Structures are given as C-alpha cells and as structure tokens.
XYZ file of C-alpha atoms in Angstrom:
681
model
C -103.822 -214.062 35.515
C -100.235 -214.265 36.767
C -98.964 -210.750 36.110
C -95.306 -211.593 36.429
C -95.595 -214.227 33.704
C -97.644 -211.892 31.473
C -95.177 -209.001 31.842
C -92.269 -211.341 31.116
C -94.080 -212.473 27.973
C -94.682 -208.846 26.951
C -91.008 -208.036 27.599
C -90.065 -211.043 25.498
C -91.536 -209.416 22.383
C -88.658 -206.900 22.412
C -85.471 -207.390 20.425
C -82.245 -207.947 22.352
C -81.066 -204.447 21.413
C -84.315 -202.910 22.630
C -84.072 -204.827 25.897
C -80.659 -203.261 26.495
C -82.049 -199.733 26.103
C -85.390 -200.065 27.898
C -85.721 -199.241 31.593
C -87.138 -202.478 33.024
C -88.795 -200.948 36.092
C -90.507 -198.298 33.964
C -91.617 -201.031 31.539
C -93.095 -203.016 34.420
C -94.895 -199.997 35.921
C -96.535 -199.040 32.622
C -97.371 -202.671 31.806
C -99.222 -202.895 35.120
C -101.385 -199.918 34.131
C -102.364 -201.679 30.886
C -103.076 -204.880 32.790
C -105.201 -202.948 35.314
C -107.250 -201.761 32.340
C -107.462 -205.330 31.032
C -108.678 -206.600 34.424
C -111.271 -203.825 34.669
C -112.600 -204.619 31.199
C -112.635 -208.365 31.887
C -114.494 -207.788 35.161
C -117.125 -205.632 33.440
C -117.511 -208.214 30.662
C -118.175 -210.920 33.247
C -120.805 -208.698 34.882
C -122.377 -208.017 31.473
C -122.663 -211.735 30.649
C -124.211 -212.440 34.054
C -126.650 -209.564 33.617
C -127.720 -210.751 30.153
C -128.213 -214.333 31.390
C -130.192 -213.208 34.432
C -127.607 -214.383 36.975
C -127.322 -210.863 38.448
C -129.762 -207.971 38.796
C -127.303 -205.062 38.789
C -126.047 -203.631 35.534
C -122.293 -203.860 34.857
C -119.994 -201.218 36.341
C -119.517 -198.080 34.281
C -116.520 -197.910 31.944
C -113.410 -196.353 33.482
C -111.586 -193.221 32.298
C -107.922 -193.155 33.289
C -104.895 -191.015 32.497
C -101.399 -192.449 32.963
C -98.665 -189.897 33.711
C -95.650 -192.007 32.644
C -92.974 -189.502 31.651
C -91.493 -189.119 28.197
C -88.744 -191.638 27.480
C -90.189 -194.299 29.774
C -91.362 -196.459 26.860
C -95.133 -195.896 26.780
C -95.401 -196.693 23.065
C -93.091 -199.692 23.409
C -95.200 -201.161 26.212
C -98.385 -200.391 24.264
C -97.156 -202.424 21.275
C -96.140 -205.310 23.553
C -99.557 -205.185 25.251
C -101.321 -205.340 21.875
C -99.175 -208.304 20.805
C -100.115 -210.076 24.015
C -103.821 -209.402 23.368
C -103.503 -210.627 19.774
C -101.810 -213.849 20.926
C -104.801 -214.916 23.067
C -105.620 -218.469 21.925
C -109.156 -218.529 23.350
C -110.934 -216.508 20.681
C -113.895 -215.721 22.943
C -111.551 -214.029 25.432
C -109.870 -211.713 22.925
C -110.211 -208.014 23.702
C -110.433 -205.345 20.953
C -108.799 -201.901 21.087
C -109.383 -198.548 19.386
C -106.039 -196.712 19.231
C -106.185 -192.924 18.955
C -102.816 -191.600 17.763
C -101.867 -188.011 16.943
C -98.711 -188.412 14.863
C -98.922 -189.997 11.391
C -95.433 -191.478 11.732
C -96.348 -193.234 14.981
C -99.533 -194.612 13.399
C -97.444 -196.235 10.678
C -94.871 -197.585 13.149
C -97.524 -199.260 15.316
C -99.453 -200.515 12.298
C -96.386 -202.006 10.597
C -95.204 -203.800 13.740
C -98.623 -205.284 14.562
C -99.242 -206.167 10.909
C -95.964 -208.105 10.853
C -96.938 -209.869 14.085
C -100.463 -210.824 12.966
C -101.479 -209.843 9.461
C -105.240 -209.574 10.087
C -105.347 -208.172 13.618
C -105.071 -204.463 12.781
C -106.319 -201.796 10.389
C -105.569 -198.074 10.200
C -108.087 -195.541 8.947
C -107.142 -192.256 7.303
C -108.644 -189.813 4.832
C -107.357 -191.796 1.845
C -108.910 -195.170 2.721
C -111.854 -194.390 5.012
C -114.663 -195.136 2.556
C -113.064 -198.411 1.465
C -112.104 -199.564 4.972
C -115.116 -198.544 7.094
C -117.367 -201.511 6.120
C -114.691 -203.880 7.495
C -113.494 -201.938 10.553
C -115.569 -204.038 12.924
C -113.791 -207.194 11.692
C -110.387 -206.188 13.105
C -109.284 -206.585 16.698
C -107.287 -203.337 16.611
C -108.215 -200.119 14.800
C -105.976 -197.033 14.596
C -107.426 -193.576 13.981
C -106.227 -189.998 14.490
C -107.259 -187.660 17.287
C -109.108 -185.505 14.755
C -111.221 -188.443 13.538
C -112.203 -189.407 17.078
C -113.205 -185.804 17.802
C -115.484 -185.845 14.772
C -117.005 -189.173 15.836
C -117.574 -187.815 19.355
C -119.361 -184.800 17.835
C -121.698 -186.951 15.756
C -119.831 -186.507 12.469
C -119.568 -190.157 11.474
C -120.797 -193.494 12.790
C -119.212 -194.057 16.203
C -120.798 -197.511 16.481
C -118.698 -198.684 13.512
C -115.496 -197.889 15.404
C -116.640 -198.864 18.886
C -117.944 -202.403 18.255
C -115.823 -205.422 17.313
C -117.595 -208.323 15.636
C -115.366 -211.375 15.675
C -116.171 -213.712 12.782
C -115.077 -217.311 12.330
C -114.002 -216.377 8.810
C -114.376 -213.315 6.614
C -112.845 -211.892 3.461
C -112.646 -208.501 1.775
C -115.594 -207.870 -0.542
C -117.760 -210.670 0.884
C -121.146 -210.111 2.517
C -120.577 -210.696 6.232
C -122.809 -213.396 7.702
C -124.134 -212.539 11.186
C -124.506 -216.276 11.907
C -120.735 -216.551 11.510
C -120.017 -214.296 14.533
C -118.081 -215.661 17.524
C -118.592 -212.624 19.775
C -119.382 -208.910 19.856
C -117.457 -206.610 22.173
C -116.984 -202.885 22.697
C -113.385 -201.807 22.329
C -110.961 -200.455 24.865
C -109.834 -196.969 23.803
C -106.208 -195.883 24.243
C -104.899 -192.377 23.449
C -101.182 -191.885 22.870
C -101.342 -188.222 24.020
C -103.752 -185.775 25.597
C -106.884 -185.416 23.455
C -107.984 -181.926 22.468
C -111.118 -181.834 24.691
C -112.210 -178.745 22.696
C -114.588 -178.108 19.794
C -114.365 -174.430 18.877
C -114.875 -171.879 16.108
C -114.106 -168.170 15.766
C -116.359 -165.744 13.890
C -114.785 -162.420 13.016
C -115.386 -159.530 10.659
C -111.844 -158.618 9.721
C -109.079 -159.286 7.252
C -109.507 -163.068 7.539
C -113.299 -163.014 7.020
C -113.594 -166.486 8.542
C -117.281 -165.865 9.251
C -118.001 -167.175 5.730
C -115.451 -169.993 5.360
C -117.947 -172.741 6.109
C -120.633 -171.275 3.832
C -118.319 -170.936 0.831
C -117.262 -174.566 1.264
C -120.664 -176.145 1.913
C -122.838 -174.081 -0.462
C -120.810 -175.082 -3.538
C -122.818 -178.275 -4.314
C -126.098 -176.296 -4.270
C -124.972 -174.277 -7.300
C -126.703 -171.115 -6.095
C -126.785 -168.287 -8.611
C -124.423 -165.382 -7.946
C -127.112 -163.041 -6.574
C -128.641 -165.606 -4.196
C -125.220 -166.679 -2.938
C -124.122 -163.089 -2.318
C -127.403 -162.256 -0.560
C -126.885 -165.105 1.911
C -123.220 -164.272 2.494
C -124.033 -160.610 3.035
C -126.833 -161.528 5.448
C -124.585 -163.871 7.484
C -121.883 -161.201 7.686
C -124.490 -158.596 8.673
C -125.863 -160.787 11.482
C -122.383 -161.300 12.938
C -121.381 -157.654 12.428
C -124.553 -156.430 14.147
C -123.890 -158.704 17.133
C -120.313 -157.461 17.459
C -121.209 -153.793 17.091
C -124.431 -153.632 19.129
C -123.948 -156.171 21.937
C -121.861 -154.387 24.570
C -121.597 -157.498 26.789
C -119.187 -160.422 26.493
C -121.925 -163.023 25.859
C -123.791 -163.443 22.567
C -127.529 -163.270 22.070
C -129.302 -165.236 19.325
C -128.421 -163.751 15.935
C -132.012 -164.359 14.806
C -134.896 -164.208 17.270
C -137.428 -167.058 17.425
C -140.204 -164.870 16.023
C -138.055 -163.651 13.116
C -140.094 -164.567 10.032
C -138.205 -162.351 7.615
C -137.541 -163.686 4.136
C -133.767 -163.557 4.622
C -133.847 -165.535 7.881
C -136.228 -168.184 6.590
C -134.256 -168.565 3.349
C -130.988 -168.899 5.281
C -132.445 -171.616 7.530
C -133.694 -173.570 4.513
C -130.295 -173.353 2.806
C -128.576 -174.542 5.997
C -130.800 -177.643 6.051
C -129.971 -178.351 2.405
C -126.215 -178.037 2.795
C -126.207 -180.142 5.983
C -127.934 -183.004 4.214
C -126.166 -182.793 0.864
C -124.272 -185.976 0.012
C -121.260 -184.068 -1.340
C -120.742 -182.357 2.030
C -120.523 -185.455 4.232
C -116.733 -185.478 4.117
C -116.324 -181.741 4.836
C -116.078 -182.275 8.563
C -114.350 -179.037 9.585
C -116.896 -176.911 7.717
C -119.769 -178.958 9.171
C -118.422 -178.282 12.671
C -118.391 -174.533 11.939
C -121.907 -174.782 10.527
C -123.160 -176.409 13.741
C -121.624 -173.576 15.732
C -123.192 -170.945 13.498
C -126.584 -172.605 13.953
C -126.183 -172.359 17.729
C -125.262 -168.689 17.442
C -128.226 -168.143 15.142
C -130.836 -169.704 17.429
C -129.569 -169.636 21.012
C -128.774 -166.934 23.569
C -125.431 -167.362 25.339
C -123.973 -169.741 22.751
C -120.753 -167.776 22.294
C -118.406 -165.305 23.951
C -117.531 -161.893 22.520
C -113.836 -161.143 22.857
C -112.404 -157.629 22.532
C -108.905 -157.500 21.090
C -106.199 -154.993 20.282
C -103.218 -156.072 18.204
C -100.537 -153.551 17.246
C -102.934 -150.651 17.391
C -105.737 -152.445 15.552
C -108.753 -153.120 17.743
C -111.918 -155.092 17.188
C -114.196 -157.835 18.473
C -114.766 -161.464 17.582
C -117.058 -164.289 18.645
C -115.560 -167.450 20.128
C -117.835 -170.450 20.517
C -116.187 -173.334 22.353
C -117.543 -176.554 23.835
C -115.961 -179.372 25.777
C -115.705 -182.721 24.013
C -116.692 -185.179 26.729
C -115.032 -188.448 25.746
C -116.488 -190.141 28.831
C -119.910 -189.972 27.145
C -118.614 -192.407 24.507
C -119.055 -195.106 27.191
C -115.798 -196.887 26.412
C -113.109 -197.989 28.848
C -110.450 -195.404 28.180
C -106.760 -194.842 28.947
C -104.860 -191.678 28.020
C -101.049 -191.767 27.997
C -100.000 -188.222 28.920
C -96.673 -187.632 30.637
C -97.500 -184.003 31.465
C -101.105 -184.490 32.639
C -100.283 -182.876 35.986
C -100.071 -179.465 34.274
C -103.439 -179.756 32.494
C -105.437 -181.444 35.246
C -108.435 -179.070 34.823
C -109.133 -180.699 31.463
C -109.172 -184.227 32.907
C -112.396 -183.765 34.849
C -113.887 -187.213 35.509
C -110.597 -189.059 34.893
C -108.656 -191.082 37.450
C -104.890 -190.581 37.554
C -102.790 -193.743 37.237
C -99.410 -192.651 38.577
C -96.117 -194.105 37.409
C -92.699 -193.339 38.884
C -90.435 -190.949 36.986
C -87.039 -192.657 36.771
C -85.198 -189.825 35.017
C -82.238 -188.275 36.850
C -82.868 -184.547 36.415
C -79.681 -183.524 38.200
C -78.079 -183.832 34.740
C -80.601 -181.402 33.232
C -79.644 -177.719 32.863
C -82.457 -175.275 32.082
C -81.098 -171.938 30.843
C -83.301 -168.841 30.753
C -82.025 -166.618 27.942
C -83.527 -163.293 28.976
C -84.697 -161.330 25.953
C -88.086 -160.158 24.734
C -89.167 -162.733 22.132
C -92.819 -161.757 21.815
C -94.361 -161.827 18.345
C -94.069 -158.037 18.212
C -90.380 -158.076 19.224
C -89.641 -160.688 16.550
C -91.364 -158.615 13.858
C -89.322 -155.441 14.387
C -87.520 -153.891 11.461
C -83.987 -155.174 11.097
C -84.716 -158.426 13.012
C -82.744 -157.097 15.987
C -84.121 -159.794 18.302
C -83.169 -162.620 15.951
C -79.741 -161.067 15.356
C -79.041 -160.860 19.075
C -80.146 -164.476 19.574
C -78.067 -165.648 16.604
C -74.943 -164.046 18.080
C -75.669 -165.812 21.352
C -76.195 -169.148 19.567
C -72.876 -168.850 17.719
C -71.115 -168.288 21.026
C -72.879 -171.218 22.729
C -72.129 -173.607 19.855
C -68.438 -173.326 20.704
C -69.116 -175.269 23.914
C -72.207 -177.167 22.652
C -71.328 -178.236 19.078
C -74.361 -180.553 18.699
C -76.849 -177.834 19.701
C -80.110 -177.935 17.722
C -81.795 -174.561 17.223
C -85.594 -174.629 17.201
C -87.332 -171.461 15.917
C -90.937 -170.610 15.165
C -91.912 -171.486 11.587
C -92.110 -167.788 10.657
C -88.521 -167.229 11.881
C -86.824 -170.167 10.140
C -85.796 -168.193 7.047
C -84.394 -165.370 9.209
C -82.236 -167.733 11.274
C -81.148 -169.472 8.081
C -79.939 -166.147 6.646
C -78.181 -165.326 9.926
C -76.389 -168.689 9.873
C -77.826 -170.008 13.137
C -79.382 -173.191 11.680
C -77.201 -173.948 8.657
C -75.837 -177.245 10.060
C -79.367 -178.654 10.415
C -81.128 -176.873 7.552
C -82.292 -180.182 6.002
C -84.691 -180.737 8.911
C -86.517 -177.466 8.202
C -87.182 -178.186 4.515
C -90.408 -179.848 3.379
C -89.826 -183.121 1.535
C -92.305 -184.348 -1.065
C -91.900 -188.003 -0.036
C -92.811 -187.448 3.634
C -96.278 -187.205 5.190
C -95.244 -185.115 8.192
C -94.358 -181.430 8.102
C -90.803 -180.163 8.762
C -89.803 -179.461 12.333
C -90.430 -176.098 14.004
C -91.023 -174.914 17.554
C -94.740 -175.787 17.414
C -94.255 -179.055 15.514
C -91.894 -181.450 17.278
C -94.258 -184.399 17.777
C -92.780 -187.600 16.397
C -89.557 -185.917 15.294
C -86.370 -187.995 15.622
C -84.046 -185.091 14.818
C -83.672 -184.274 18.511
C -83.402 -187.713 20.136
C -79.589 -187.748 20.343
C -79.025 -184.025 20.952
C -77.544 -182.952 24.264
C -78.159 -179.236 23.708
C -81.250 -177.462 22.428
C -81.968 -173.763 21.889
C -85.587 -172.556 21.729
C -85.591 -169.099 20.141
C -88.847 -168.251 21.938
C -91.463 -169.928 24.085
C -93.738 -172.403 22.249
C -96.704 -170.060 22.699
C -99.884 -170.608 20.771
C -102.169 -167.763 19.750
C -104.081 -166.358 22.746
C -107.325 -167.694 21.243
C -106.033 -171.255 21.739
C -106.022 -170.825 25.515
C -109.283 -168.860 25.521
C -111.048 -171.703 23.697
C -109.948 -174.146 26.393
C -111.084 -171.779 29.151
C -114.501 -171.201 27.560
C -115.003 -174.953 27.097
C -114.383 -175.412 30.835
C -115.901 -172.292 32.406
C -118.343 -170.909 29.817
C -119.375 -167.371 30.741
C -117.567 -167.542 34.105
C -114.147 -166.582 32.780
C -112.833 -163.131 31.852
C -111.127 -163.195 28.440
C -109.298 -159.885 28.980
C -105.529 -159.611 28.546
C -103.003 -157.578 30.506
C -100.521 -155.023 29.223
C -97.257 -156.445 27.893
C -95.251 -155.445 30.968
C -97.568 -157.287 33.364
C -96.300 -160.551 34.850
C -99.509 -162.382 33.802
C -100.676 -162.593 30.193
C -104.375 -162.875 31.106
C -106.441 -160.982 33.663
C -108.422 -163.989 34.906
C -106.362 -166.367 37.018
C -108.322 -169.374 35.698
C -107.286 -168.519 32.144
C -103.712 -167.726 33.204
C -103.418 -171.144 34.884
C -104.622 -172.857 31.699
C -102.049 -170.921 29.666
C -99.196 -171.680 32.083
C -100.147 -175.360 32.306
C -100.352 -175.803 28.535
C -97.076 -173.933 28.060
C -95.204 -175.901 30.714
C -96.533 -179.179 29.318
C -95.401 -178.249 25.798
C -91.971 -177.126 27.030
C -91.437 -180.400 28.863
C -92.559 -182.409 25.838
C -90.024 -180.579 23.649
C -87.205 -180.896 26.197
C -87.775 -184.635 26.488
C -87.445 -185.098 22.729
C -83.701 -184.580 23.260
C -81.321 -187.140 24.773
C -82.979 -186.290 28.108
C -85.463 -189.066 27.260
C -82.634 -191.634 27.579
C -83.296 -192.267 31.234
C -80.396 -194.675 31.671
C -77.908 -192.055 30.469
C -75.754 -189.851 32.708
C -75.000 -187.253 30.009
C -75.638 -183.600 30.819
C -78.498 -182.055 28.834
C -78.663 -178.294 28.259
C -81.847 -176.574 27.090
C -81.741 -172.827 26.426
C -85.043 -170.942 26.140
C -85.177 -167.302 24.987
C -87.942 -165.325 26.739
C -88.594 -162.721 29.423
C -92.199 -163.575 30.284
C -91.810 -164.435 33.942
C -91.262 -162.010 36.802
C -89.517 -159.569 34.512
C -88.477 -157.033 37.147
C -86.497 -159.710 38.989
C -85.073 -161.104 35.781
C -83.843 -157.738 34.552
C -82.582 -156.208 37.743
C -81.879 -158.909 40.319
C -80.831 -161.803 38.071
C -82.929 -164.258 40.082
C -84.688 -167.393 38.846
C -88.445 -166.768 38.467
C -91.350 -168.860 39.671
C -92.227 -170.239 36.217
C -89.008 -172.232 36.044
C -89.186 -173.170 39.710
C -92.663 -174.650 39.292
C -91.545 -176.910 36.428
C -88.515 -177.967 38.424
C -90.455 -178.568 41.619
C -93.482 -180.313 40.119
C -91.770 -182.384 37.431
C -88.042 -182.608 38.100
C -88.104 -183.154 41.878
C -86.144 -179.888 42.296
C -83.067 -181.566 40.822
C -82.700 -179.618 37.568
C -80.085 -176.856 37.473
C -81.688 -173.486 36.661
C -79.555 -170.711 35.224
C -80.408 -167.232 33.919
C -78.462 -165.107 31.454
C -79.034 -162.072 29.229
C -79.209 -161.823 25.469
C -78.738 -158.177 24.606
C -81.041 -156.655 22.004
C -80.208 -152.960 21.698
C -83.627 -151.971 20.390
C -85.394 -153.784 23.228
C -84.301 -151.182 25.732
C -84.251 -148.161 23.410
C -80.682 -147.310 24.455
C -78.631 -148.577 21.547
C -78.698 -145.297 19.638
C -77.902 -143.197 22.717
C -75.036 -145.484 23.683
C -73.618 -145.472 20.181
C -73.774 -141.677 20.179
C -71.814 -141.557 23.466
C -69.318 -144.083 22.081
C -68.835 -142.051 18.903
C -68.250 -138.769 20.800
C -65.834 -140.414 23.253
C -63.974 -142.180 20.430
C -63.401 -138.871 18.619
C -62.240 -137.160 21.809
C -59.808 -140.009 22.604
C -58.487 -139.962 19.031
C -57.650 -136.258 19.356
C -56.502 -136.100 22.982
C -54.917 -139.368 24.133
C -51.119 -139.361 23.869
C -48.200 -141.148 25.508
C -48.326 -138.407 28.131
C -52.066 -138.833 28.673
C -52.670 -142.557 28.064
C -55.534 -144.991 28.559
C -56.917 -146.424 30.790
C -58.707 -143.334 32.015
C -61.514 -142.593 34.426
C -64.699 -141.908 32.461
C -65.298 -138.626 34.290
C -61.905 -137.292 33.043
C -63.050 -137.353 29.407
C -63.653 -133.912 27.842
C -63.943 -132.106 31.177
C -64.656 -128.653 29.685
C -67.833 -129.970 28.030
C -68.561 -132.447 30.867
C -68.959 -135.303 28.353
C -67.338 -137.817 30.702
C -69.378 -136.699 33.711
C -72.654 -136.985 31.786
C -71.747 -140.455 30.536
C -70.590 -141.512 34.022
C -73.965 -140.482 35.470
C -75.745 -142.427 32.715
C -73.545 -145.467 33.386
C -74.277 -145.402 37.109
C -78.001 -145.714 36.347
C -77.742 -148.494 33.785
C -74.511 -150.407 34.446
C -75.958 -153.285 36.495
C -78.591 -154.216 33.945
C -76.812 -153.248 30.721
C -73.095 -153.940 31.185
C -73.082 -156.425 28.295
C -74.865 -154.040 25.911
C -72.570 -151.156 26.873
C -69.399 -153.109 26.178
C -70.852 -154.658 23.046
C -71.317 -151.195 21.508
C -68.021 -149.765 22.796
C -66.183 -152.832 21.453
C -67.275 -151.754 17.962
C -65.007 -148.710 18.506
C -62.196 -150.775 20.049
C -62.803 -150.014 23.743
C -63.767 -151.731 26.995
C -65.355 -150.126 30.047
C -64.744 -151.716 33.431
C -64.969 -150.996 37.149
C -62.143 -150.750 39.639
C -61.543 -149.441 43.114
C -59.629 -146.168 43.397
C -59.390 -143.242 45.803
C -62.646 -141.803 44.458
C -64.941 -144.815 44.663
C -65.208 -148.549 45.262
C -66.430 -148.921 41.674
C -65.047 -146.164 39.494
C -65.719 -146.566 35.763
C -62.661 -146.712 33.482
C -62.201 -146.948 29.720
C -59.321 -148.585 27.850
C -58.606 -150.315 24.550
C -59.480 -153.973 24.007
C -55.788 -154.877 23.728
C -54.819 -153.041 26.915
C -57.732 -154.655 28.735
C -56.482 -158.065 27.616
C -53.013 -157.233 28.962
C -54.558 -155.939 32.193
C -56.450 -159.178 32.752
C -53.441 -161.330 31.847
C -50.661 -159.499 33.680
C -52.408 -157.143 36.096
C -52.231 -153.380 36.244
C-alpha cells in the first residue's frame, strides 16, 4: 500500500470548502493512525488464513488496543469518515474490512450515517433503541455498523449477542426479509472497533437506604411481568431492603460481606433467589438492560463476600452509608482490534491499562488562549444558599465582562439555568437552554456540551462553576481500578484535596481536567488555523485556596493543564468575584458603612470636607479607629467587596501616602474620587 496515494485519496473525499478549513498535517497524522490499524488488521488476517490452511503453526497475533490522543479540532471525525469511504471503495470484495463504530453523541451518529449512506447506500447501518429488534438480524450483512457507547457496554457485559455485532458476513447478494443463504457468503471477518471518545470502562450500581430508595429500583421494574400479589411483592421488597439495611448498620468495615450466607435456607432467602431466576429469564425483561445490570450486582452482593464497598457520607448535616459496587469493563476481552479517539487521554491514563498510545502532534497555538480563574466558592452548597448570592455575584461579573467580550457564552449547571435567566446573564442565548420537541439531544448545560455547535464560533466562554460530577462518579472509577485498595473518604471543604486517598484525587483531577479541556475546545479554540484570542473564564476556588485568596498567585491545577496540554503557552490569569456571604463580612461591612454615612451626613461641611482619613471619623466614639483596624486586617483580600458596599452609600475608600503612613486609608465621595483620578489631588 502506497500511503501517500491512499491519504491523497482520503483527502480527495472532502469538499473544496472543507479542504480550506482542515489542517493538512493534522489530517495526515490522524490518517496514518487509521492506516496503521488497517495494516495491523491485514497482517493478522494473513496470519489467520495461513494458520487455517496449515501454512504456519503459530496462531495469529493478538488484536491490538490503541488510543489516539489527537486533540480536539484536529479533524478526527473528518478523517474517520474519509477512512470509512476509502474502505467502502475497495473493489476487491474479499479484501474489504468491516468496522464497528461506537459513538457517544446521537447527532454525530446521524452525521456519520447520513454521509456514508449517501456515499454507498448499503455499506452502513445504525442501531438504536427504536430499530434494534428489526435491524439485528441483518447487522452482519453491513460493512459498517454504528452503535452507542451504552449499547457496547451492555454487549461487553453479556446483555445481548456480541457475536451479532462483531462478525461481518459478506454475501454476494441479500435483501431485507429474505432468508440468508450461507452458501452465498464471500467471506466472514471480525470487525475493527473504533470509539469516537473515551469509553466508560465502568459498570457500577449504588444501593442506599435513604430518600432515593434506589435499592429497590431494579426489583420494581423487573418484577412487574411476574404479577406478584401485593403481599408477596411487599414481602420481597421489605426483605431486600432489610438485607441492605442490616449490612449498612452492622458491618463497621468498608467492604461488604455476603448479604445471605451460603447455608441460609430460610424461606425468605430461598423465595427471593427463585424470584430472581424468574425475572432474569422472563421474556418481557430482556430489553430492561439497566435494571438487569443492577440485578446482577445485587446477586453478587447477595452471594459473595467483598463484592461491594461501603461508603460513609455526610451531606449538609445528614449522614449515612451506602454500598457502591463497581467493576471495570475490559473491552480488550472482546478480542477485537480497537482504536479509541480521545484527545485528553493523557489525563485519564490509569483507565487505559493495556492500551498503546498512538501520539499525534498538537498543532494548536495556545499562546492565543487566555484561561481566567474567577475566584469564588461555587460548590453545590454555595450555589444553594438563600438569596442566590453566589449566582448574583457571578452575574454582575458576567455583565461587566460582556462589555469587552460581547459574544461571551455563559455555561451554567442545569440546576442554575433558571437562576441565571432571571438574573439576565444568559438572555441573549436563552434559546440554547430550552428543550425542543423536534430534537433528539438535550439542551446545553455545563455537563452536556458533547456535540453542541452553539460554542464553535465563540471567542469567550464563562463557566459558572467547575464541571464537577457527583463524588460517587469518581469513586466508581476508583473502585473499578483499585477495588478494596482505595480509601473513599473525603476531606473537609477547606482542604486543598477533595479526597483523602491520592489515587482517588488523581482520578478526580484527571477527569475534571479532561472535561474542562473538552469544553474549552468546543469554542473557536478548535479552529487551529485561526489567530483569534480565546478567553475562557471559570468560576471556582478549589485549588490552593490560601494562595488564591491571599497571594493572588496561579495555582498548580491550572499550571498542570497548561504544562501538560498547552505546552506552557496559555496565558493564566486570576481575579476575584466578590460574594459577600462567602466571607461572612457583608453584614458587618454594611453596618460600618451605614454608621459612617450617618456621621458624614451630620458632620461634613465646607469647613470639614471629604476626603478624610478614616481614623478621623467620629473620634469621640472611636468609630473611625475601629473601622481602620478592621480595614488593615482585610483590605488586601477584600478591597473589592469593601468598595462595592461603600459605593451603595456613594463613597470610595482608597489608600494614599501621608505623614502618618505609606498607606493611610481615606474616604471620599464617588464624584470626588473621579475628579481626583482625572485631575489629581
């Protein structure tokens, strides 16, 4: 194979407009990764044929598992489509290679399907929940099959017939509805498997006795076809809840023991086991894949010591325990040649055990990228405070920034969208946050940006908090990797690390950095030929808080992203967003401001004008001295908050050198301060 000719042919599938926008070197690099995979598959196929014909004694080489780290905006999907077109155009039918495409985003599935369908009407089929039963008998007839990540996970866990999706049977002729004649087969081949993003790697369930009562979700769903009478159904549900509750209340360790011992011959246990067998095998339950996964986990908890982890939690004063059972999905065991396209794989490398990294150059110029740390507590608790003080402070900041960044897109958590709408921070783009009945995908929010085109031309983006998942999300990953050898404990809120165990903290940081970079590259930053400046503002105070609050330095979290991904070229900047309630000083400051305002109103005259040293205010009662002492303690960290509150009364506080100090504190009116800055004192 002459690679240069092949890559030129692949490039030739692009439209003239697309050729203008694509980065040719990036296209070539990624195309070479696909062609490496093709060569590996072709080599193994040759070995397989020789082995079957007796020309060689050794079995073929094992399938490869690769991850390609081509960055966002480098055209991975574009090259993938061109590669598939090249495979479909193979004229020697016996040399054609089949592919199983595993795509996360519904919109991308349709885009790839439509383009390949237009290129070759019969080469591709997509499988979803609406057509699976109709399509599955004919899946093996198509060279390319597209499925979702969730469907592959279920197949890998034994929920479905993997062989149907893995094997391609190439027929001379076939038609829908006809009985397929095995004598009509040209060849049988296992498919290549290509993921468009990092697979989940995790199969997990949580069993809790609390307000959610998810211990019984699977039973309620799967027991319905059995039509149990009310008493029998309630007996089983009560028994399941009792088994879990007993484990959580009596097992003082962090590892579960079997909920039912092997020698347990009680009527309840035996009845429960019989019902489980019935619901597993019931025809009506075959499509209830999520509930079947939970059932499998419950069975492991029921029969096996050490199947799950017990996690203690405390949330806003409410404490309790829950069981997390989590297992690694080992895609390598599927025995398919596999390529994952994951531009941020470097941050989640622990999860790619057994994979080989296929590196591709990052051609983006990150010197045009400005990463702004907007220092404010945006934890879930801070965002739930009465009066939405955090959201109000951020909204004020956004309004100010939009004056210099008019195309700024504001990206809140789903739960905060209505608040920011009411505060006016997202009114210009409100249509993107509204669910539309004619669209398959959900509206955009901070945790749902995959496949969204709303951001692709934006040069400024504001994230109203970090894209943090629930802590259980990271714990599930850690348990799937380390089992009982990871501490699930969490630190106090003011600790620099969220989790006590460094292994778990590294998983959290890696997942978070990967998600941040994915979101940032959905903006015009992905246009790697562009020279436009891109500004991304992120509101949080999670990293090295003491330095952030008191020394105004850039913390390690941002440095690591810059160093590892942006070649230390991104511009890092830190600023403060002042939330009065965050520091508990708003009320005290406002009280000082009110007292000083009343004193000034009664005492300032043309003979005793402003500006005035703070310590001169109400000397008999030492009001000015007390406030001066308070200012000296808090000025460096809270100057913006102080002047924000005093501006409500029409004043500004500032520092200047006089005979008493290098930095004496003075107060004056806003108008006089303007004149002072314009014309001097």
